[in-house]
Short mmCIF file of C-alpha atoms in Angstrom, two decimals:
data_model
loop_
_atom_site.label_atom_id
_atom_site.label_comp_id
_atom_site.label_asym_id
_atom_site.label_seq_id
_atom_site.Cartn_x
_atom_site.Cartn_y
_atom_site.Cartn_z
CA UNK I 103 33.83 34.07 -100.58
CA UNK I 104 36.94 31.96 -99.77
CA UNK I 105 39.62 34.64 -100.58
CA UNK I 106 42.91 32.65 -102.29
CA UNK I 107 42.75 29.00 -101.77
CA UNK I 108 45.82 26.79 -101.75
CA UNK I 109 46.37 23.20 -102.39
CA UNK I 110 47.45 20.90 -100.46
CA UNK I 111 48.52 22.43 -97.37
CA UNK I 112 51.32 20.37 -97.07
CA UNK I 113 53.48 17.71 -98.95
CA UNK I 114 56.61 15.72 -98.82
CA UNK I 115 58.60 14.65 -102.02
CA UNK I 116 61.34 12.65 -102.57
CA UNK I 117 64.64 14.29 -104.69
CA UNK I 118 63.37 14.45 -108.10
CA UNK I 119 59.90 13.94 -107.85
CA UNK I 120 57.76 16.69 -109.34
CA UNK I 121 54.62 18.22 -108.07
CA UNK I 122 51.95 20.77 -108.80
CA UNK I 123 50.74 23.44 -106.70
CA UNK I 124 47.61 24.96 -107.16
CA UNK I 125 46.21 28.58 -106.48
CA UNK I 126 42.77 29.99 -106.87
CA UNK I 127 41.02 32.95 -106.10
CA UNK I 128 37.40 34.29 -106.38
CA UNK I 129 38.39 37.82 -105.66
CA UNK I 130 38.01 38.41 -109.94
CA UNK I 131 41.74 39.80 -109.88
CA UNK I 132 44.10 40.49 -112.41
CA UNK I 133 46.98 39.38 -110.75
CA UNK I 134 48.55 36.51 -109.15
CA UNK I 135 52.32 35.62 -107.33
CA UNK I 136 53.50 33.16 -106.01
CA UNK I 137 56.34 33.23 -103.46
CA UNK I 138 58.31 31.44 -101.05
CA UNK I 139 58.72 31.67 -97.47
CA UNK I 140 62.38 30.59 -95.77
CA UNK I 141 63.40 30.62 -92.50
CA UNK I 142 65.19 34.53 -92.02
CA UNK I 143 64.57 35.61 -94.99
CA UNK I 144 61.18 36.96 -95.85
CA UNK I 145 59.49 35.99 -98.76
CA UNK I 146 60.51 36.36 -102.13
CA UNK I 147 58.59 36.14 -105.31
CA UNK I 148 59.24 33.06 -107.50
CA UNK I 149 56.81 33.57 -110.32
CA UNK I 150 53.97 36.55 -110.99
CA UNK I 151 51.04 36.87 -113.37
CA UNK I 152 50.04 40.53 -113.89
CA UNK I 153 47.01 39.59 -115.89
CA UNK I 154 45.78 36.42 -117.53
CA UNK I 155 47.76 34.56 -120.53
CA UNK I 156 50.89 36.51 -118.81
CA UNK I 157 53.54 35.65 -116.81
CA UNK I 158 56.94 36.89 -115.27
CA UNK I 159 59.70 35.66 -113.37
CA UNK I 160 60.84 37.04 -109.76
CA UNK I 161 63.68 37.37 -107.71
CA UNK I 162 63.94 33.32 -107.63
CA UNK I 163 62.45 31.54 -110.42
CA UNK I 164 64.97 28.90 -110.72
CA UNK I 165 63.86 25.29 -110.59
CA UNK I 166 60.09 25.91 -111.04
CA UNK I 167 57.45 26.88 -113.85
CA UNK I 168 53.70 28.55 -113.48
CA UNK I 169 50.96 28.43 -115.55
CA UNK I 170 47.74 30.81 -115.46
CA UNK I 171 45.01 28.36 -116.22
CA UNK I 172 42.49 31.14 -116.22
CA UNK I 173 41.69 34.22 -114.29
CA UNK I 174 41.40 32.31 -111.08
CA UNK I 175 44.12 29.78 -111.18
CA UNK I 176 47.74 29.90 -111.19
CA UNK I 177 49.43 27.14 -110.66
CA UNK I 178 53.30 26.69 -109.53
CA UNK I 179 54.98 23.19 -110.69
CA UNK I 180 58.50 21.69 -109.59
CA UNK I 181 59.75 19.47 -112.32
CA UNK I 182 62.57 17.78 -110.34
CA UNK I 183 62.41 18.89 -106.64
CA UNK I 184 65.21 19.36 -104.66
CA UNK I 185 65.72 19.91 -101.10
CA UNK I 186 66.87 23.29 -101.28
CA UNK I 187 63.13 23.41 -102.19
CA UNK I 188 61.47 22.46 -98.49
CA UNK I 189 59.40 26.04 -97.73
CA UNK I 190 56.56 27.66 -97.13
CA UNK I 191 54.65 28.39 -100.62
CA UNK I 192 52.51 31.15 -100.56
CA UNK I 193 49.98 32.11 -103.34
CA UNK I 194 49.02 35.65 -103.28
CA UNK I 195 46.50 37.67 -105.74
CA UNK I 196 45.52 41.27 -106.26
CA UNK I 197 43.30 43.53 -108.64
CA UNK I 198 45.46 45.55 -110.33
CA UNK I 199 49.65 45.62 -109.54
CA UNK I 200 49.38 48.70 -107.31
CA UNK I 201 47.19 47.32 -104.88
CA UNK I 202 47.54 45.21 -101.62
CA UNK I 203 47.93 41.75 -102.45
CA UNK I 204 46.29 39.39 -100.60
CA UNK I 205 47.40 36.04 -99.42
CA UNK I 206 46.34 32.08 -99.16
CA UNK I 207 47.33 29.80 -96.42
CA UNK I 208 50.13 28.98 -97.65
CA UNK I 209 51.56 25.37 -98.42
CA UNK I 210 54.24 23.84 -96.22
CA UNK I 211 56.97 21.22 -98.61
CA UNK I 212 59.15 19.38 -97.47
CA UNK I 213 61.88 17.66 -99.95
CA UNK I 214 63.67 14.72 -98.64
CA UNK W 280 66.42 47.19 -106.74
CA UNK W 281 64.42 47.34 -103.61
CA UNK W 282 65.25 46.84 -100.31
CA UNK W 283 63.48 46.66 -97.26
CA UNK W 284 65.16 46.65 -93.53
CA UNK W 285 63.94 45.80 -90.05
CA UNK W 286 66.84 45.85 -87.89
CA UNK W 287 64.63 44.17 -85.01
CA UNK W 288 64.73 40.08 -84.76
CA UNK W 289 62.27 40.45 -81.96
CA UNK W 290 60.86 42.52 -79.87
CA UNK W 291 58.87 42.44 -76.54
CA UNK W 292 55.99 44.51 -75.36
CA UNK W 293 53.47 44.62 -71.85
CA UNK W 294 49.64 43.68 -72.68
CA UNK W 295 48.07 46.84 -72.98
CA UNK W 296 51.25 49.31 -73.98
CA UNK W 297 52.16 50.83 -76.91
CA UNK W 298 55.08 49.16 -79.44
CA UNK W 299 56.86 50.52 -82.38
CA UNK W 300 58.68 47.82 -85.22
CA UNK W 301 60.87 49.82 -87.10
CA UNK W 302 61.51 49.33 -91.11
CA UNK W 303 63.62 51.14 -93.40
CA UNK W 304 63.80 50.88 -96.94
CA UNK W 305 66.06 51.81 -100.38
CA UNK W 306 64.28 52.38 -103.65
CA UNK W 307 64.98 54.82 -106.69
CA UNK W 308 61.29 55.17 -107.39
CA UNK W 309 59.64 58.21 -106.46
CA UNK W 310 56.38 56.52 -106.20
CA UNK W 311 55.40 53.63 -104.22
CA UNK W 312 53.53 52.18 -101.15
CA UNK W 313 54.65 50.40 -97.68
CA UNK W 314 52.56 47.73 -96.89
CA UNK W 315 52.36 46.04 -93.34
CA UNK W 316 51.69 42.35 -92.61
CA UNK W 317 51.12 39.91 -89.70
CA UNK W 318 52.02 36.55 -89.49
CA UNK W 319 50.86 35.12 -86.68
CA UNK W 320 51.99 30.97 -85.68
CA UNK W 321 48.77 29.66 -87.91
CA UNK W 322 51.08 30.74 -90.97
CA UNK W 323 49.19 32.94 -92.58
CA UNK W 324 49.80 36.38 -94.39
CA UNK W 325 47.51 39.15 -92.76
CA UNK W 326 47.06 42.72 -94.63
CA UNK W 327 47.46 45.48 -91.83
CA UNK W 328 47.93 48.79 -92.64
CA UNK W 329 49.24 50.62 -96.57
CA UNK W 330 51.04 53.85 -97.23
CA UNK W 331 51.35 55.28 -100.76
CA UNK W 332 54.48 57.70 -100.82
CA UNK W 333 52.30 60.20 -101.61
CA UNK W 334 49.82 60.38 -98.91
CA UNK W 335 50.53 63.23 -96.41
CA UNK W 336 48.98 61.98 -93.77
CA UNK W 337 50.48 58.87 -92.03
CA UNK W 338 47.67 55.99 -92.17
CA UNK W 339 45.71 54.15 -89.37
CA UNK W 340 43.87 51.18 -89.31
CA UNK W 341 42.15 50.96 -85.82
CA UNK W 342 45.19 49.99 -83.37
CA UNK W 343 47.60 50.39 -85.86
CA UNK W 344 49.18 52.90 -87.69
CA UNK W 345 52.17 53.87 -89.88
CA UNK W 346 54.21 56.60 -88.63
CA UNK W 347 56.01 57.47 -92.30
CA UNK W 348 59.16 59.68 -92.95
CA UNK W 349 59.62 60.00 -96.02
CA UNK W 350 63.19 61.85 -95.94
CA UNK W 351 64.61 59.23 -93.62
CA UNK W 352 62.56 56.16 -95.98
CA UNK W 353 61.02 54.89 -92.90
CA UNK W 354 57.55 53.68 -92.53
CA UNK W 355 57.45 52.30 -88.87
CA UNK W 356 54.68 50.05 -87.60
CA UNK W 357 53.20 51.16 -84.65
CA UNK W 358 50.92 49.13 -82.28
CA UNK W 359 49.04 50.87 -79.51
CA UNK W 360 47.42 48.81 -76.52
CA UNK W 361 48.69 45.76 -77.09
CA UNK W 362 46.61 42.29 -77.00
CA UNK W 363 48.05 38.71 -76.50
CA UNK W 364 46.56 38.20 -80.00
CA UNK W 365 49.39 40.63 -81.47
CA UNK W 366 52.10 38.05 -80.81
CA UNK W 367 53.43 37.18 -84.31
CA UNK W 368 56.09 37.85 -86.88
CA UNK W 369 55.30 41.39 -88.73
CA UNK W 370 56.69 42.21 -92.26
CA UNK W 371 57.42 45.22 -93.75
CA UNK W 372 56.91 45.38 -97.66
CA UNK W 373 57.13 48.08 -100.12
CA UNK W 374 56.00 48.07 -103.80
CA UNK W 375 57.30 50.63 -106.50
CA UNK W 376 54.27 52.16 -108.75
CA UNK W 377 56.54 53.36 -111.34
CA UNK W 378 55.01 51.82 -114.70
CA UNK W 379 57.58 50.42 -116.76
CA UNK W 380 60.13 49.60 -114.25
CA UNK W 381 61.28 46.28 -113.79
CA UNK W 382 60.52 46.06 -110.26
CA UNK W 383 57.08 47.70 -111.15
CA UNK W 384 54.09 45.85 -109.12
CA UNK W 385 56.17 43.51 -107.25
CA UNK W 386 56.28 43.26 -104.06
CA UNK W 387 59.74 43.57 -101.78
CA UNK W 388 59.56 41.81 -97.81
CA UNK W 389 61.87 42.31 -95.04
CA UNK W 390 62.94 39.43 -92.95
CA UNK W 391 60.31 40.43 -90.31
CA UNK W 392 60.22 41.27 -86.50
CA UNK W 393 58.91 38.51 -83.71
CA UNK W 394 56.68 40.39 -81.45
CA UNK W 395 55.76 38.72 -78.78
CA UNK W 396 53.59 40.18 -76.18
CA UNK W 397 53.89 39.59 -72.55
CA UNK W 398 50.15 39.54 -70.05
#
């Protein structure tokens, strides 16, 4: 049982590359979020998926799009990165939207 | 909108003695739940402790527990006998349960507290 599982753990990208980020979790829960970590400033939620074939944008959706492959997988993708970009990116899932949402490792980006 | 404070950057603590991080918060909804987490220098996002607004009694989780006011929307972490192992950055987080609010299910973070524990 490997909770939420994030890949890769880190990456650099040049301005205007794109990249995928991938989520999955064998928890068999409804929801998933994805959110980004920034030095003083918490996190904040990018994109959410309250159940599967749905999806909702956050406080800071801006510059990225998610898909929900399945129940598992939710993937976060940067078209054209910039380096406003360079986080922490942190996948997080949960059963239903009430309850504690657990969290992956996390993936570290750096844009150049 | 939601809106979660913790007016403490860092704090310091002896191995062994009791610490309090302090978060306040601003919300509209009259039903909701605090959530705790540690992040220790590893990165990752640790569950510690959950509150519902409606729970009378504040919750525990082994050394920690949540000492919640309600009135004064505060929902303060508190750590008894410290361990090395509790040096981290803590976030508060609160999560409205009102269905059919925008901010329904999602999940608000302050900008944390350092604690670092001295031996």
């Amino acid at each position: 049982n490997a909770g939420v599982t994030q890949t890769p753990k880190f990456q650099v990208l040049k301005t205007g590359q794109s990249m995928t980020l991938q989520c999955a979790q064998d928890m068999n829960h409804n929801s998933m979020y994805w959110y980004r970590q920034d030095p003083g400033m918490g996190l904040r939620l990018i994109y959410y998926s309250a159940s599967e074939g749905t999806t909702d944008k956050g406080e800071v959706p801006n510059g990225y799009n998610v898909s929900r492959l399945n129940k598992r997988e939710f993937s976060l993708r940067l078209e054209s990165a910039a380096p406003s970009q360079t986080s922490v990116y942190f996948c997080a899932s949960t059963r239903t939207q009430i309850e504690t949402q657990y969290f992956g490792p996390g993936t570290r980006l750096l844009v150049l | 909108a939601q809106k979660i404070t913790q007016t403490q950057p860092g704090m310091f603590v002896q191995e062994k003695e009791a610490v309090t991080l302090d978060c306040t918060y601003d919300t509209s909804d009259q039903s909701y739940g605090l959530f705790w987490y540690k992040q220790p220098s590893s990165g990752e996002m640790i569950f510690l402790i959950y509150q519902g607004s409606y729970d009378e009694q504040n919750a525990t989780e082994g050394r920690y527990s949540l000492n919640f006011q309600k009135a004064r929307k505060s929902a303060n972490l508190v750590i008894s006998a410290s361990q090395l192992g509790d040096s981290a950055m803590y976030f508060c987080a609160m999560r409205p349960f009102s269905a059919g609010g925008t901010s329904y299910g999602k999940l608000t973070f302050g900008q944390g507290t350092i604690l670092t524990v001295h031996p």
